[in-house]
């Protein structure tokens, strides 16, 4: 019985170590991943009742870094121009 309990704890600790390692790897990749800029004619930011003109959304990795009107786009960023579209970041 004791052997089984030890094995369970060892398995649990090994799984926990693997999860922390995977989490650290994801964080390292996101901080070094390039920025993608999405541009559109309009942007719904969820803060006001009106649409923002000339919307820009900056994304790094899997996270939205900033959203707003006429934002400066970092050098080397991948730019995707969506034309006459409306961006709705975070809206589900």
PDB file of C-alpha atoms in Angstrom:
ATOM      1  CA  UNK A   1       0.000   0.000   0.000  1.00  0.00           C
ATOM      2  CA  UNK A   2       2.800   2.431   0.882  1.00  0.00           C
ATOM      3  CA  UNK A   3       4.595   1.692  -2.384  1.00  0.00           C
ATOM      4  CA  UNK A   4       1.462   2.565  -4.363  1.00  0.00           C
ATOM      5  CA  UNK A   5       1.050   5.843  -2.479  1.00  0.00           C
ATOM      6  CA  UNK A   6       4.697   6.758  -3.128  1.00  0.00           C
ATOM      7  CA  UNK A   7       4.280   5.989  -6.810  1.00  0.00           C
ATOM      8  CA  UNK A   8       1.197   8.201  -6.978  1.00  0.00           C
ATOM      9  CA  UNK A   9       3.067  11.088  -5.335  1.00  0.00           C
ATOM     10  CA  UNK A  10       6.045  10.621  -7.648  1.00  0.00           C
ATOM     11  CA  UNK A  11       3.736  10.593 -10.667  1.00  0.00           C
ATOM     12  CA  UNK A  12       1.976  13.701  -9.395  1.00  0.00           C
ATOM     13  CA  UNK A  13       5.265  15.540  -8.829  1.00  0.00           C
ATOM     14  CA  UNK A  14       6.593  14.503 -12.236  1.00  0.00           C
ATOM     15  CA  UNK A  15       3.413  15.794 -13.871  1.00  0.00           C
ATOM     16  CA  UNK A  16       3.650  19.033 -11.924  1.00  0.00           C
ATOM     17  CA  UNK A  17       7.279  19.522 -12.992  1.00  0.00           C
ATOM     18  CA  UNK A  18       6.325  18.877 -16.618  1.00  0.00           C
ATOM     19  CA  UNK A  19       3.469  21.410 -16.419  1.00  0.00           C
ATOM     20  CA  UNK A  20       5.736  24.109 -14.980  1.00  0.00           C
ATOM     21  CA  UNK A  21       8.333  23.401 -17.674  1.00  0.00           C
ATOM     22  CA  UNK A  22       5.721  23.652 -20.420  1.00  0.00           C
ATOM     23  CA  UNK A  23       4.339  26.864 -18.929  1.00  0.00           C
ATOM     24  CA  UNK A  24       7.821  28.441 -18.782  1.00  0.00           C
ATOM     25  CA  UNK A  25       8.435  27.452 -22.390  1.00  0.00           C
ATOM     26  CA  UNK A  26       5.184  29.096 -23.543  1.00  0.00           C
ATOM     27  CA  UNK A  27       6.063  32.305 -21.690  1.00  0.00           C
ATOM     28  CA  UNK A  28       9.520  32.382 -23.247  1.00  0.00           C
ATOM     29  CA  UNK A  29       8.108  31.880 -26.743  1.00  0.00           C
ATOM     30  CA  UNK A  30       5.477  34.590 -26.309  1.00  0.00           C
ATOM     31  CA  UNK A  31       7.987  37.176 -25.120  1.00  0.00           C
ATOM     32  CA  UNK A  32      10.244  36.515 -28.102  1.00  0.00           C
ATOM     33  CA  UNK A  33       7.524  36.103 -30.729  1.00  0.00           C
ATOM     34  CA  UNK A  34       7.096  38.784 -33.387  1.00  0.00           C
ATOM     35  CA  UNK A  35       4.351  41.373 -33.253  1.00  0.00           C
ATOM     36  CA  UNK A  36       1.448  41.239 -35.687  1.00  0.00           C
ATOM     37  CA  UNK A  37      -0.478  44.416 -36.454  1.00  0.00           C
ATOM     38  CA  UNK A  38      -4.073  44.186 -37.672  1.00  0.00           C
ATOM     39  CA  UNK A  39      -5.377  47.334 -39.345  1.00  0.00           C
ATOM     40  CA  UNK A  40      -9.015  48.076 -40.174  1.00  0.00           C
ATOM     41  CA  UNK A  41     -11.212  51.043 -40.970  1.00  0.00           C
ATOM     42  CA  UNK A  42     -13.096  50.708 -37.676  1.00  0.00           C
ATOM     43  CA  UNK A  43     -12.439  49.282 -34.227  1.00  0.00           C
ATOM     44  CA  UNK A  44     -14.912  48.503 -31.439  1.00  0.00           C
ATOM     45  CA  UNK A  45     -12.899  48.839 -28.233  1.00  0.00           C
ATOM     46  CA  UNK A  46     -15.725  48.113 -25.791  1.00  0.00           C
ATOM     47  CA  UNK A  47     -14.919  51.250 -23.783  1.00  0.00           C
ATOM     48  CA  UNK A  48     -17.175  53.663 -25.631  1.00  0.00           C
ATOM     49  CA  UNK A  49     -20.418  53.458 -27.581  1.00  0.00           C
ATOM     50  CA  UNK A  50     -18.794  54.654 -30.803  1.00  0.00           C
ATOM     51  CA  UNK A  51     -16.515  52.944 -33.271  1.00  0.00           C
ATOM     52  CA  UNK A  52     -12.923  54.148 -33.451  1.00  0.00           C
ATOM     53  CA  UNK A  53     -11.700  55.138 -36.925  1.00  0.00           C
ATOM     54  CA  UNK A  54      -8.429  53.742 -38.344  1.00  0.00           C
ATOM     55  CA  UNK A  55      -8.207  50.939 -35.798  1.00  0.00           C
ATOM     56  CA  UNK A  56      -4.978  49.096 -35.094  1.00  0.00           C
ATOM     57  CA  UNK A  57      -4.598  45.958 -33.006  1.00  0.00           C
ATOM     58  CA  UNK A  58      -1.140  44.761 -31.929  1.00  0.00           C
ATOM     59  CA  UNK A  59      -0.824  41.063 -31.106  1.00  0.00           C
ATOM     60  CA  UNK A  60       2.243  39.308 -29.714  1.00  0.00           C
ATOM     61  CA  UNK A  61       2.121  35.547 -29.448  1.00  0.00           C
ATOM     62  CA  UNK A  62      -1.443  34.741 -28.418  1.00  0.00           C
ATOM     63  CA  UNK A  63      -2.110  37.979 -26.541  1.00  0.00           C
ATOM     64  CA  UNK A  64      -3.509  41.333 -27.580  1.00  0.00           C
ATOM     65  CA  UNK A  65      -0.910  43.890 -26.500  1.00  0.00           C
ATOM     66  CA  UNK A  66      -2.806  47.083 -27.338  1.00  0.00           C
ATOM     67  CA  UNK A  67      -5.768  48.265 -29.404  1.00  0.00           C
ATOM     68  CA  UNK A  68      -6.569  51.793 -30.486  1.00  0.00           C
ATOM     69  CA  UNK A  69      -6.727  54.386 -33.219  1.00  0.00           C
ATOM     70  CA  UNK A  70      -3.745  55.197 -35.415  1.00  0.00           C
ATOM     71  CA  UNK A  71      -1.248  53.372 -33.205  1.00  0.00           C
ATOM     72  CA  UNK A  72       2.364  53.334 -34.285  1.00  0.00           C
ATOM     73  CA  UNK A  73       3.350  49.918 -35.612  1.00  0.00           C
ATOM     74  CA  UNK A  74       6.696  48.568 -34.388  1.00  0.00           C
ATOM     75  CA  UNK A  75       9.408  48.084 -36.966  1.00  0.00           C
ATOM     76  CA  UNK A  76       9.554  44.505 -38.204  1.00  0.00           C
ATOM     77  CA  UNK A  77       5.950  43.759 -37.276  1.00  0.00           C
ATOM     78  CA  UNK A  78       3.854  41.703 -39.658  1.00  0.00           C
ATOM     79  CA  UNK A  79       1.035  43.949 -40.910  1.00  0.00           C
ATOM     80  CA  UNK A  80      -2.339  42.594 -41.982  1.00  0.00           C
ATOM     81  CA  UNK A  81      -4.570  45.237 -43.546  1.00  0.00           C
ATOM     82  CA  UNK A  82      -8.215  44.174 -43.309  1.00  0.00           C
ATOM     83  CA  UNK A  83      -9.461  47.133 -45.331  1.00  0.00           C
ATOM     84  CA  UNK A  84     -13.058  48.205 -44.742  1.00  0.00           C
ATOM     85  CA  UNK A  85     -13.616  45.879 -41.797  1.00  0.00           C
ATOM     86  CA  UNK A  86     -14.439  46.356 -38.112  1.00  0.00           C
ATOM     87  CA  UNK A  87     -12.094  44.906 -35.510  1.00  0.00           C
ATOM     88  CA  UNK A  88     -13.693  43.658 -32.291  1.00  0.00           C
ATOM     89  CA  UNK A  89     -10.809  42.523 -30.056  1.00  0.00           C
ATOM     90  CA  UNK A  90     -11.878  40.286 -27.203  1.00  0.00           C
ATOM     91  CA  UNK A  91     -15.527  40.408 -28.232  1.00  0.00           C
ATOM     92  CA  UNK A  92     -17.162  36.996 -28.088  1.00  0.00           C
TER      93      UNK A  92
END
